Short mmCIF file of C-alpha atoms (C1' of nucleotides) in Angstrom, two decimals:
data_model
loop_
_atom_site.label_atom_id
_atom_site.label_comp_id
_atom_site.label_asym_id
_atom_site.label_seq_id
_atom_site.Cartn_x
_atom_site.Cartn_y
_atom_site.Cartn_z
CA VAL A 1 77.34 132.58 118.05
CA ASN A 2 73.58 132.86 118.59
CA ALA A 3 73.44 129.16 119.28
CA ALA A 4 76.41 129.44 121.62
CA LEU A 5 74.75 132.22 123.63
CA ALA A 6 71.51 130.27 123.85
CA LEU A 7 73.43 127.22 125.04
CA LEU A 8 75.33 129.19 127.68
CA ASP A 9 72.10 130.79 128.91
CA GLU A 10 70.51 127.38 129.25
CA VAL A 11 73.20 125.19 130.75
CA GLY A 12 75.81 127.46 132.33
CA LEU A 13 79.54 127.73 131.76
CA GLU A 14 80.45 124.41 133.32
CA ARG A 15 78.25 122.47 130.92
CA PHE A 16 78.93 124.73 127.96
CA THR A 17 80.61 122.13 125.82
CA MET A 18 81.93 122.15 122.29
CA ARG A 19 80.22 118.81 121.81
CA ALA A 20 76.89 120.15 123.08
CA LEU A 21 77.22 123.19 120.82
CA ALA A 22 77.97 120.94 117.87
CA THR A 23 74.92 118.73 118.36
CA ARG A 24 72.77 121.85 118.85
CA LEU A 25 74.04 123.04 115.46
CA GLY A 26 73.56 119.61 113.93
CA THR A 27 77.25 119.14 113.16
CA TYR A 28 80.43 117.83 114.71
CA PRO A 29 82.91 119.45 117.11
CA ALA A 30 85.65 119.45 114.51
CA THR A 31 83.47 121.60 112.25
CA ILE A 32 83.30 124.34 114.90
CA TYR A 33 87.06 124.18 115.25
CA TRP A 34 87.43 124.63 111.54
CA HIS A 35 85.22 127.74 111.52
CA VAL A 36 85.93 129.59 114.79
CA GLY A 37 88.93 128.10 116.48
CA ASN A 38 88.67 127.00 120.08
CA ARG A 39 86.31 127.32 123.05
CA GLY A 40 87.86 130.61 124.17
CA GLU A 41 87.16 132.17 120.79
CA VAL A 42 83.54 131.08 120.91
CA LEU A 43 83.12 132.58 124.39
CA SER A 44 84.79 135.81 123.32
CA ALA A 45 82.48 136.18 120.34
CA LEU A 46 79.49 135.55 122.55
CA VAL A 47 80.59 138.17 125.10
CA GLU A 48 81.02 140.71 122.32
CA MET A 49 77.48 139.92 121.16
CA VAL A 50 76.06 140.60 124.61
CA PHE A 51 78.03 143.86 124.79
CA ASP A 52 76.18 144.93 121.66
CA GLU A 53 72.94 144.68 123.64
CA ILE A 54 74.05 147.41 126.05
CA GLU A 55 72.00 150.52 125.49
CA LEU A 56 73.81 153.85 125.75
CA ALA A 57 72.50 157.27 126.72
CA ALA A 58 72.58 160.12 124.21
CA PRO A 59 76.04 161.67 123.76
CA SER A 60 74.66 164.99 124.99
CA THR A 61 73.90 163.52 128.43
CA ALA A 62 75.95 164.89 131.32
CA TRP A 63 79.04 162.72 131.83
CA ASP A 64 78.04 161.47 135.29
CA GLU A 65 74.51 160.61 134.23
CA TRP A 66 75.84 158.94 131.10
CA LEU A 67 77.97 156.63 133.24
CA ALA A 68 75.09 155.88 135.62
CA TYR A 69 72.93 154.99 132.62
CA LEU A 70 75.66 152.74 131.25
CA ALA A 71 75.96 150.96 134.58
CA ARG A 72 72.24 150.28 134.71
CA SER A 73 72.06 149.00 131.14
CA TYR A 74 75.20 146.91 131.60
CA ARG A 75 73.58 145.28 134.61
CA ALA A 76 70.31 144.80 132.71
CA ALA A 77 72.12 143.08 129.84
CA MET A 78 73.92 140.79 132.28
CA HIS A 79 70.65 139.94 134.03
CA ARG A 80 69.35 138.82 130.65
CA HIS A 81 72.44 136.60 130.33
CA PRO A 82 73.52 135.84 133.91
CA ASN A 83 76.16 133.31 132.95
CA VAL A 84 77.98 135.90 130.88
CA ALA A 85 78.51 138.22 133.84
CA SER A 86 81.14 136.14 135.62
CA LEU A 87 82.78 135.43 132.29
CA VAL A 88 83.29 139.14 131.73
CA ALA A 89 84.38 139.71 135.32
CA THR A 90 87.05 137.07 135.68
CA ARG A 91 88.22 135.81 132.34
CA ALA A 92 90.25 137.54 129.74
CA TYR A 93 89.29 137.33 126.12
CA ALA A 94 91.01 135.94 123.12
CA ARG A 95 90.58 139.24 121.31
CA VAL A 96 90.23 142.89 122.31
CA THR A 97 86.55 143.02 123.18
CA ALA A 98 84.20 145.88 122.28
CA PRO A 99 86.90 148.58 121.90
CA TRP A 100 84.21 151.05 120.80
CA LEU A 101 82.68 150.78 124.29
CA THR A 102 86.04 151.37 125.96
CA GLU A 103 86.60 154.34 123.67
CA THR A 104 83.21 155.84 124.49
CA ILE A 105 83.60 155.45 128.26
CA LEU A 106 87.03 157.05 128.12
CA ALA A 107 85.69 159.94 126.02
CA VAL A 108 82.90 160.53 128.52
CA LEU A 109 85.31 160.49 131.47
CA GLN A 110 87.43 163.01 129.61
CA ARG A 111 84.41 165.30 129.48
CA GLY A 112 84.37 164.98 133.27
CA GLY A 113 87.90 166.35 133.43
CA PHE A 114 89.81 163.07 133.63
CA ALA A 115 93.05 162.97 131.66
CA GLY A 116 96.36 161.10 131.63
CA ASP A 117 96.88 158.85 134.65
CA ASP A 118 93.66 160.12 136.20
CA LEU A 119 91.78 158.90 133.15
CA ALA A 120 93.20 155.40 133.53
CA THR A 121 92.60 155.42 137.27
CA GLY A 122 89.02 156.68 137.01
CA PHE A 123 88.25 154.19 134.27
CA ASN A 124 89.59 151.27 136.29
CA ALA A 125 87.92 152.31 139.52
CA PHE A 126 84.54 152.62 137.83
CA VAL A 127 84.65 149.75 135.34
CA GLY A 128 86.21 147.34 137.83
CA SER A 129 83.57 148.15 140.43
CA LEU A 130 80.73 147.79 137.95
CA VAL A 131 81.87 144.66 136.18
CA GLY A 132 83.11 143.07 139.39
CA TRP A 133 80.00 143.89 141.41
CA VAL A 134 77.59 142.54 138.80
CA GLY A 135 79.77 139.46 138.36
CA ALA A 136 79.57 138.83 142.10
CA GLU A 137 75.82 139.43 142.17
CA LEU A 138 75.26 136.91 139.39
CA SER A 139 77.90 134.41 140.49
CA ASN A 140 77.19 130.77 139.82
CA ILE A 141 75.35 129.12 142.63
CA GLY A 142 74.42 125.53 143.03
CA ASP A 143 76.73 123.25 141.12
CA PHE A 144 76.50 121.29 144.34
CA GLY A 145 73.43 119.18 143.77
CA ASP A 146 69.72 119.65 144.19
CA ASP A 147 69.56 119.68 147.96
CA TRP A 148 72.33 122.25 148.28
CA PRO A 149 70.07 125.31 148.74
CA ALA A 150 68.22 123.62 151.61
CA THR A 151 71.39 122.56 153.43
CA TYR A 152 72.95 125.98 152.92
CA GLU A 153 69.84 127.67 154.26
CA ALA A 154 69.94 125.38 157.28
CA GLN A 155 73.57 126.34 157.91
CA VAL A 156 72.77 130.05 157.71
CA ARG A 157 69.78 129.76 160.02
CA GLY A 158 71.75 127.54 162.36
CA LEU A 159 74.51 130.08 163.08
CA ALA A 160 74.73 130.32 166.88
CA PRO A 161 73.30 133.65 168.15
CA ASP A 162 75.93 134.02 170.86
CA GLU A 163 78.75 133.57 168.37
CA PHE A 164 77.13 135.61 165.60
CA PRO A 165 74.93 138.17 167.39
CA THR A 166 74.70 140.74 164.60
CA ILE A 167 73.75 138.12 162.01
CA ALA A 168 71.19 136.62 164.37
CA ALA A 169 69.66 139.99 165.22
CA HIS A 170 69.17 140.96 161.56
CA LEU A 171 68.57 137.53 160.05
CA PRO A 172 65.36 138.38 158.11
CA HIS A 173 67.23 141.21 156.38
CA LEU A 174 70.31 139.09 155.70
CA ALA A 175 69.30 135.50 154.95
CA ASP A 176 69.34 134.92 151.19
CA ARG A 177 69.88 138.66 150.74
CA VAL A 178 73.57 139.36 151.35
CA PHE A 179 76.79 137.94 149.92
CA SER A 180 77.94 134.75 151.63
CA LEU A 181 74.62 134.30 153.45
CA ARG A 182 72.53 133.71 150.33
CA TRP A 183 71.67 130.50 148.59
CA ARG A 184 70.24 131.98 145.42
CA SER A 185 72.12 133.85 142.74
CA GLY A 186 71.26 137.41 141.80
CA ALA A 187 69.49 136.02 138.76
CA ALA A 188 66.81 134.57 141.04
CA GLN A 189 67.05 137.22 143.76
CA PRO A 190 68.22 140.54 142.30
CA MET A 191 70.04 142.91 144.65
CA ASP A 192 68.40 146.04 143.31
CA GLN A 193 68.66 148.25 146.38
CA SER A 194 72.27 147.28 146.99
CA PHE A 195 73.15 148.05 143.38
CA ALA A 196 71.48 151.44 143.63
CA LEU A 197 73.58 152.32 146.66
CA ALA A 198 76.77 150.95 145.12
CA LEU A 199 76.21 152.87 141.90
CA ASP A 200 75.58 156.02 143.88
CA MET A 201 78.88 155.48 145.68
CA TRP A 202 80.79 155.03 142.44
CA ILE A 203 79.29 157.98 140.59
CA ASP A 204 79.55 160.34 143.52
CA GLY A 205 83.15 159.28 143.99
CA LEU A 206 83.91 160.12 140.37
CA ARG A 207 82.15 163.46 140.76
CA ARG A 208 84.26 164.38 143.77
CA ARG A 209 87.41 163.41 141.90
CA SER A 210 86.25 165.40 138.92
CA ARG A 211 85.82 168.51 141.06
CA GLN A 212 89.32 167.99 142.50
CA LEU A 213 90.77 167.77 139.00
CA GLU A 214 88.98 170.83 137.76
CA GLY A 215 89.34 172.95 140.88
CA VAL B 1 94.23 121.80 152.15
CA ASN B 2 97.74 123.23 152.25
CA ALA B 3 98.66 121.07 149.30
CA ALA B 4 95.51 122.13 147.47
CA LEU B 5 96.30 125.83 147.96
CA ALA B 6 99.86 125.31 146.79
CA LEU B 7 98.59 123.48 143.72
CA LEU B 8 96.06 126.19 142.88
CA ASP B 9 98.71 128.89 143.31
CA GLU B 10 101.01 127.03 140.94
CA VAL B 11 98.76 125.84 138.15
CA GLY B 12 95.56 127.90 138.22
CA LEU B 13 91.95 126.85 138.52
CA GLU B 14 91.71 125.28 135.08
CA ARG B 15 94.49 122.82 135.78
CA PHE B 16 93.59 122.34 139.42
CA THR B 17 92.77 118.69 139.16
CA MET B 18 91.79 116.06 141.69
CA ARG B 19 94.26 113.76 140.01
CA ALA B 20 97.06 116.32 140.24
CA LEU B 21 96.25 116.93 143.88
CA ALA B 22 96.30 113.20 144.55
CA THR B 23 99.74 112.67 142.99
CA ARG B 24 101.04 115.72 144.88
CA LEU B 25 99.85 114.04 148.08
CA GLY B 26 101.25 110.68 147.01
CA THR B 27 97.86 108.99 146.92
CA TYR B 28 94.93 108.33 144.63
CA PRO B 29 91.93 110.50 143.70
CA ALA B 30 89.52 108.16 145.41
CA THR B 31 91.32 108.71 148.71
CA ILE B 32 90.63 112.44 148.54
CA TYR B 33 86.98 111.71 147.84
CA TRP B 34 86.85 109.48 150.88
CA HIS B 35 88.28 112.20 153.12
CA VAL B 36 86.87 115.50 151.88
CA GLY B 37 84.13 114.86 149.35
CA ASN B 38 84.33 116.51 145.95
CA ARG B 39 86.28 119.24 144.16
CA GLY B 40 83.92 121.96 145.36
CA GLU B 41 84.55 121.02 148.99
CA VAL B 42 88.29 121.17 148.49
CA LEU B 43 88.03 124.62 146.91
CA SER B 44 85.75 125.84 149.70
CA ALA B 45 88.19 124.67 152.35
CA LEU B 46 91.03 126.38 150.55
CA VAL B 47 89.12 129.68 150.28
CA GLU B 48 88.37 129.56 153.99
CA MET B 49 92.08 129.06 154.65
CA VAL B 50 92.99 132.16 152.64
CA PHE B 51 90.31 134.15 154.48
CA ASP B 52 92.12 133.28 157.70
CA GLU B 53 95.13 135.16 156.34
CA ILE B 54 93.21 138.42 156.24
CA GLU B 55 94.51 140.78 158.89
CA LEU B 56 91.94 142.88 160.73
CA ALA B 57 92.32 146.28 162.38
CA ALA B 58 91.79 146.64 166.13
CA PRO B 59 88.12 146.62 167.17
CA SER B 60 88.55 150.13 168.57
CA THR B 61 89.34 151.52 165.11
CA ALA B 62 86.76 153.93 163.67
CA TRP B 63 84.24 151.99 161.58
CA ASP B 64 85.17 153.60 158.25
CA GLU B 65 88.89 153.13 158.80
CA TRP B 66 88.29 149.56 159.92
CA LEU B 67 86.58 148.82 156.61
CA ALA B 68 89.32 150.53 154.60
CA TYR B 69 91.89 148.44 156.44
CA LEU B 70 89.90 145.29 155.73
CA ALA B 71 89.73 146.14 152.04
CA ARG B 72 93.48 146.61 151.83
CA SER B 73 94.28 143.39 153.66
CA TYR B 74 91.70 141.47 151.66
CA ARG B 75 93.37 142.66 148.48
CA ALA B 76 96.82 141.85 149.89
CA ALA B 77 95.74 138.30 150.72
CA MET B 78 94.32 137.85 147.23
CA HIS B 79 97.52 139.15 145.67
CA ARG B 80 99.35 136.43 147.57
CA HIS B 81 96.90 133.91 146.05
CA PRO B 82 95.71 135.47 142.78
CA ASN B 83 93.82 132.42 141.60
CA VAL B 84 91.65 132.48 144.69
CA ALA B 85 90.32 135.96 143.95
CA SER B 86 88.11 135.03 141.02
CA LEU B 87 87.01 131.94 142.88
CA VAL B 88 85.68 134.11 145.69
CA ALA B 89 84.16 136.61 143.30
CA THR B 90 82.19 134.36 141.01
CA ARG B 91 81.64 130.98 142.53
CA ALA B 92 79.54 129.98 145.46
CA TYR B 93 80.86 127.67 148.10
CA ALA B 94 79.75 124.31 149.29
CA ARG B 95 79.56 125.59 152.85
CA VAL B 96 78.97 128.93 154.55
CA THR B 97 82.40 130.47 154.33
CA ALA B 98 84.08 132.46 157.10
CA PRO B 99 80.89 133.50 158.92
CA TRP B 100 82.99 135.19 161.63
CA LEU B 101 84.22 137.63 158.99
CA THR B 102 80.68 138.38 157.82
CA GLU B 103 79.64 138.85 161.44
CA THR B 104 82.49 141.26 162.14
CA ILE B 105 81.87 143.38 159.04
CA LEU B 106 78.18 143.63 159.88
CA ALA B 107 78.97 144.60 163.46
CA VAL B 108 81.31 147.34 162.26
CA LEU B 109 78.73 148.67 159.81
CA GLN B 110 76.25 148.75 162.66
CA ARG B 111 78.66 151.01 164.55
CA GLY B 112 78.41 153.29 161.52
CA GLY B 113 74.66 153.54 161.99
CA PHE B 114 73.58 150.89 159.49
CA ALA B 115 70.62 148.75 160.59
CA GLY B 116 67.88 146.63 159.09
CA ASP B 117 67.64 146.89 155.32
CA ASP B 118 70.30 149.57 155.30
CA LEU B 119 72.68 147.14 156.93
CA ALA B 120 72.10 144.56 154.21
CA THR B 121 72.34 147.17 151.48
CA GLY B 122 75.51 148.74 152.82
CA PHE B 123 77.12 145.34 153.29
CA ASN B 124 76.32 144.28 149.74
CA ALA B 125 77.40 147.54 148.17
CA PHE B 126 80.75 147.44 149.95
CA VAL B 127 81.54 143.73 149.89
CA GLY B 128 80.38 143.31 146.30
CA SER B 129 82.51 146.21 145.13
CA LEU B 130 85.57 144.98 147.00
CA VAL B 131 85.36 141.30 146.15
CA GLY B 132 84.25 142.00 142.59
CA TRP B 133 86.87 144.64 141.91
CA VAL B 134 89.76 142.52 143.18
CA GLY B 135 88.41 139.54 141.27
CA ALA B 136 88.42 141.59 138.09
CA GLU B 137 91.91 142.94 138.78
CA LEU B 138 93.29 139.44 139.23
CA SER B 139 91.23 137.78 136.52
CA ASN B 140 92.83 134.89 134.69
CA ILE B 141 94.72 136.00 131.67
CA GLY B 142 96.42 133.92 129.09
CA ASP B 143 94.90 130.50 128.81
CA PHE B 144 95.28 131.26 125.12
CA GLY B 145 98.80 130.09 124.44
CA ASP B 146 102.25 131.58 124.76
CA ASP B 147 102.07 134.13 121.98
CA TRP B 148 98.75 135.53 123.20
CA PRO B 149 100.20 138.56 125.07
CA ALA B 150 102.11 139.67 121.99
CA THR B 151 99.14 139.38 119.63
CA TYR B 152 96.87 141.12 122.14
CA GLU B 153 99.37 143.93 122.55
CA ALA B 154 99.54 144.27 118.78
CA GLN B 155 95.76 144.52 118.61
CA VAL B 156 95.67 147.22 121.28
CA ARG B 157 98.43 149.24 119.65
CA GLY B 158 96.82 148.75 116.26
CA LEU B 159 93.49 150.39 117.14
CA ALA B 160 92.87 153.02 114.45
CA PRO B 161 93.36 156.57 115.84
CA ASP B 162 90.47 157.99 113.80
CA GLU B 163 88.08 155.36 115.12
CA PHE B 164 89.42 155.37 118.69
CA PRO B 165 90.78 158.88 119.23
CA THR B 166 90.64 158.92 123.03
CA ILE B 167 92.41 155.58 123.31
CA ALA B 168 95.03 156.68 120.80
CA ALA B 169 95.63 160.01 122.54
CA HIS B 170 96.23 158.38 125.94
CA LEU B 171 97.75 155.09 124.86
CA PRO B 172 100.81 155.18 127.15
CA HIS B 173 98.50 155.60 130.15
CA LEU B 174 96.10 152.91 128.98
CA ALA B 175 97.97 150.09 127.24
CA ASP B 176 98.42 147.19 129.67
CA ARG B 177 97.06 149.45 132.41
CA VAL B 178 93.27 149.48 132.09
CA PHE B 179 90.63 146.76 131.93
CA SER B 180 90.11 145.34 128.44
CA LEU B 181 93.26 147.00 127.08
CA ARG B 182 95.70 145.03 129.23
CA TRP B 183 97.43 141.77 128.47
CA ARG B 184 98.77 141.08 131.93
CA SER B 185 96.75 140.21 135.00
CA GLY B 186 96.81 142.33 138.14
CA ALA B 187 99.12 139.73 139.64
CA ALA B 188 101.85 140.85 137.24
CA GLN B 189 100.75 144.47 136.92
CA PRO B 190 98.97 145.61 140.12
CA MET B 191 96.44 148.42 139.75
CA ASP B 192 97.44 150.15 142.98
CA GLN B 193 96.37 153.69 142.12
CA SER B 194 93.05 152.55 140.70
CA PHE B 195 92.34 150.52 143.83
CA ALA B 196 93.13 153.49 146.03
CA LEU B 197 90.61 155.63 144.14
CA ALA B 198 87.98 152.88 144.10
CA LEU B 199 88.37 152.26 147.83
CA ASP B 200 88.06 155.97 148.48
CA MET B 201 84.83 155.99 146.47
CA TRP B 202 83.39 153.08 148.43
CA ILE B 203 84.32 154.32 151.90
CA ASP B 204 83.25 157.86 151.24
CA GLY B 205 79.95 156.58 149.86
CA LEU B 206 79.37 154.60 153.04
CA ARG B 207 80.26 157.67 155.13
CA ARG B 208 77.72 159.81 153.30
CA ARG B 209 75.07 157.14 153.75
CA SER B 210 75.99 156.87 157.42
CA ARG B 211 75.45 160.60 157.90
CA GLN B 212 72.07 160.35 156.16
CA LEU B 213 71.03 157.55 158.49
CA GLU B 214 72.16 159.34 161.63
CA GLY B 215 70.98 162.81 160.69
"C1'" DA C 1 88.36 102.57 158.73
"C1'" DC C 2 90.91 103.65 154.98
"C1'" DC C 3 93.36 102.76 150.45
"C1'" DT C 4 93.95 100.69 145.68
"C1'" DG C 5 92.82 99.91 141.00
"C1'" DA C 6 89.83 100.02 137.61
"C1'" DA C 7 86.06 101.67 135.40
"C1'" DC C 8 82.15 105.05 133.61
"C1'" DA C 9 80.80 108.82 131.29
"C1'" DC C 10 82.47 112.51 129.90
"C1'" DC C 11 85.81 116.61 128.22
"C1'" DG C 12 88.89 119.91 124.43
"C1'" DT C 13 91.39 119.30 120.55
"C1'" DT C 14 93.63 117.18 116.47
"C1'" DC C 15 93.89 114.82 112.25
"C1'" DA C 16 93.48 111.57 108.51
"C1'" DA C 17 90.10 110.69 105.46
"C1'" DG C 18 86.40 111.80 102.84
"C1'" DT C 19 83.28 114.99 99.48
"C1'" DA D 1 86.84 124.49 100.98
"C1'" DC D 2 84.45 122.17 104.28
"C1'" DC D 3 82.70 117.99 106.83
"C1'" DT D 4 83.04 113.25 109.00
"C1'" DG D 5 84.73 109.87 112.11
"C1'" DA D 6 87.90 108.40 114.99
"C1'" DA D 7 91.37 109.02 118.05
"C1'" DC D 8 94.52 111.18 121.96
"C1'" DA D 9 95.14 112.67 126.31
"C1'" DC D 10 92.79 114.02 129.63
"C1'" DC D 11 88.76 115.08 133.28
"C1'" DG D 12 85.35 114.26 137.99
"C1'" DT D 13 83.42 110.68 140.28
"C1'" DT D 14 82.11 105.96 141.75
"C1'" DC D 15 82.78 101.43 143.33
"C1'" DA D 16 84.27 96.74 144.03
"C1'" DA D 17 88.02 94.86 146.05
"C1'" DG D 18 91.60 94.81 149.04
"C1'" DT D 19 94.17 95.60 153.92
#
DNA sequence: ACCTGAACACCGTTCAAGT
DNA sequence: ACCTGAACACCGTTCAAGT
């Protein structure tokens, strides 16, 4: 699994190959199949390993701060393994992954007053935003050849100012900095400020809901 | 491109094949390459086509309501084409995609008082949450064989109550309903309530930030 | 200009055969 | 029990040859 994670970090999901993993381990593809099953199982195991890297705040931490801390360390772990982020965001796993983490998040939300359907709803709103946002930030860029960044940049800078006035007026703030106008992934160009705002939105939203539930 | 979208809707990204597309069109793979370039170009064109389906609110609509409307119609379009959602969320495109939509969202945020770096930050926080969340909701489930849902369900229901007390206590609200404890994708089991809460969190967060910027 | 047919260099996965 | 080697049924992409 260590070798698999190292391979994924180096070559990306598209070139993460059972054959490449086998040669890296000095064996043959069929050997991996004998030991772990198929490609999906390998990826699941690797995701679980990265989840183990996520640092958690002390259990005594206030529930909202605990969740904010989790979000930041989740993002940090994914920035260490950018190719894992989109895997978590958009693929299901062969097995139930990191149930202890799910359990802990749910327990913390419960401390915030969430229960029953509200617990499920709060969990989904928060976890989906976090996992989805980070997956989008670190989405794979540039399986399109070496000159792709340059041509993309040219397209962005070539957007006609009369057709796209707001883009044109704010171009220095937007080019390579916002979704759909950037040519580098969040691994190369982290969206720190945007994440800070997004996280603030999520946590404050949970706080408001918590007050509604308790009041 | 119509044929490509139909194929993706039917078979999913993994089995979306240039060869399958060619036979569906009654030609040969090389013909597609001659006309449109490579697989990435086809997928980009198809994403742009789905973006055209997104219904927008009237320009006179209040900026926050306009964004809420956009979020709901974005999600509706993705639910019509579930396999496109994760494509948008975690893959870059060959070309700049739907710049008119980016332009319009930025212009609306500007009406809310966002400018300069705050414009970029607000855009990323909102768009990343929306696109990421929907991508996670509709993430591919079940490339693991036909009996995968049943085994996954068994694993979820088999989580030991002493180790996972919160999960056990709320199982009816959680099983097949929350991220990482579900065995059906959002296409089969929409997370409507969770989306409503998440959207409320995002929009209210933008509103608060807007007041800070204007005050 | 556009299509056909074949080929290249790969994949995931399986399986008989070995030790 | 575990590994080797070969095979099956595919891929994306390219390219010479046709019309």
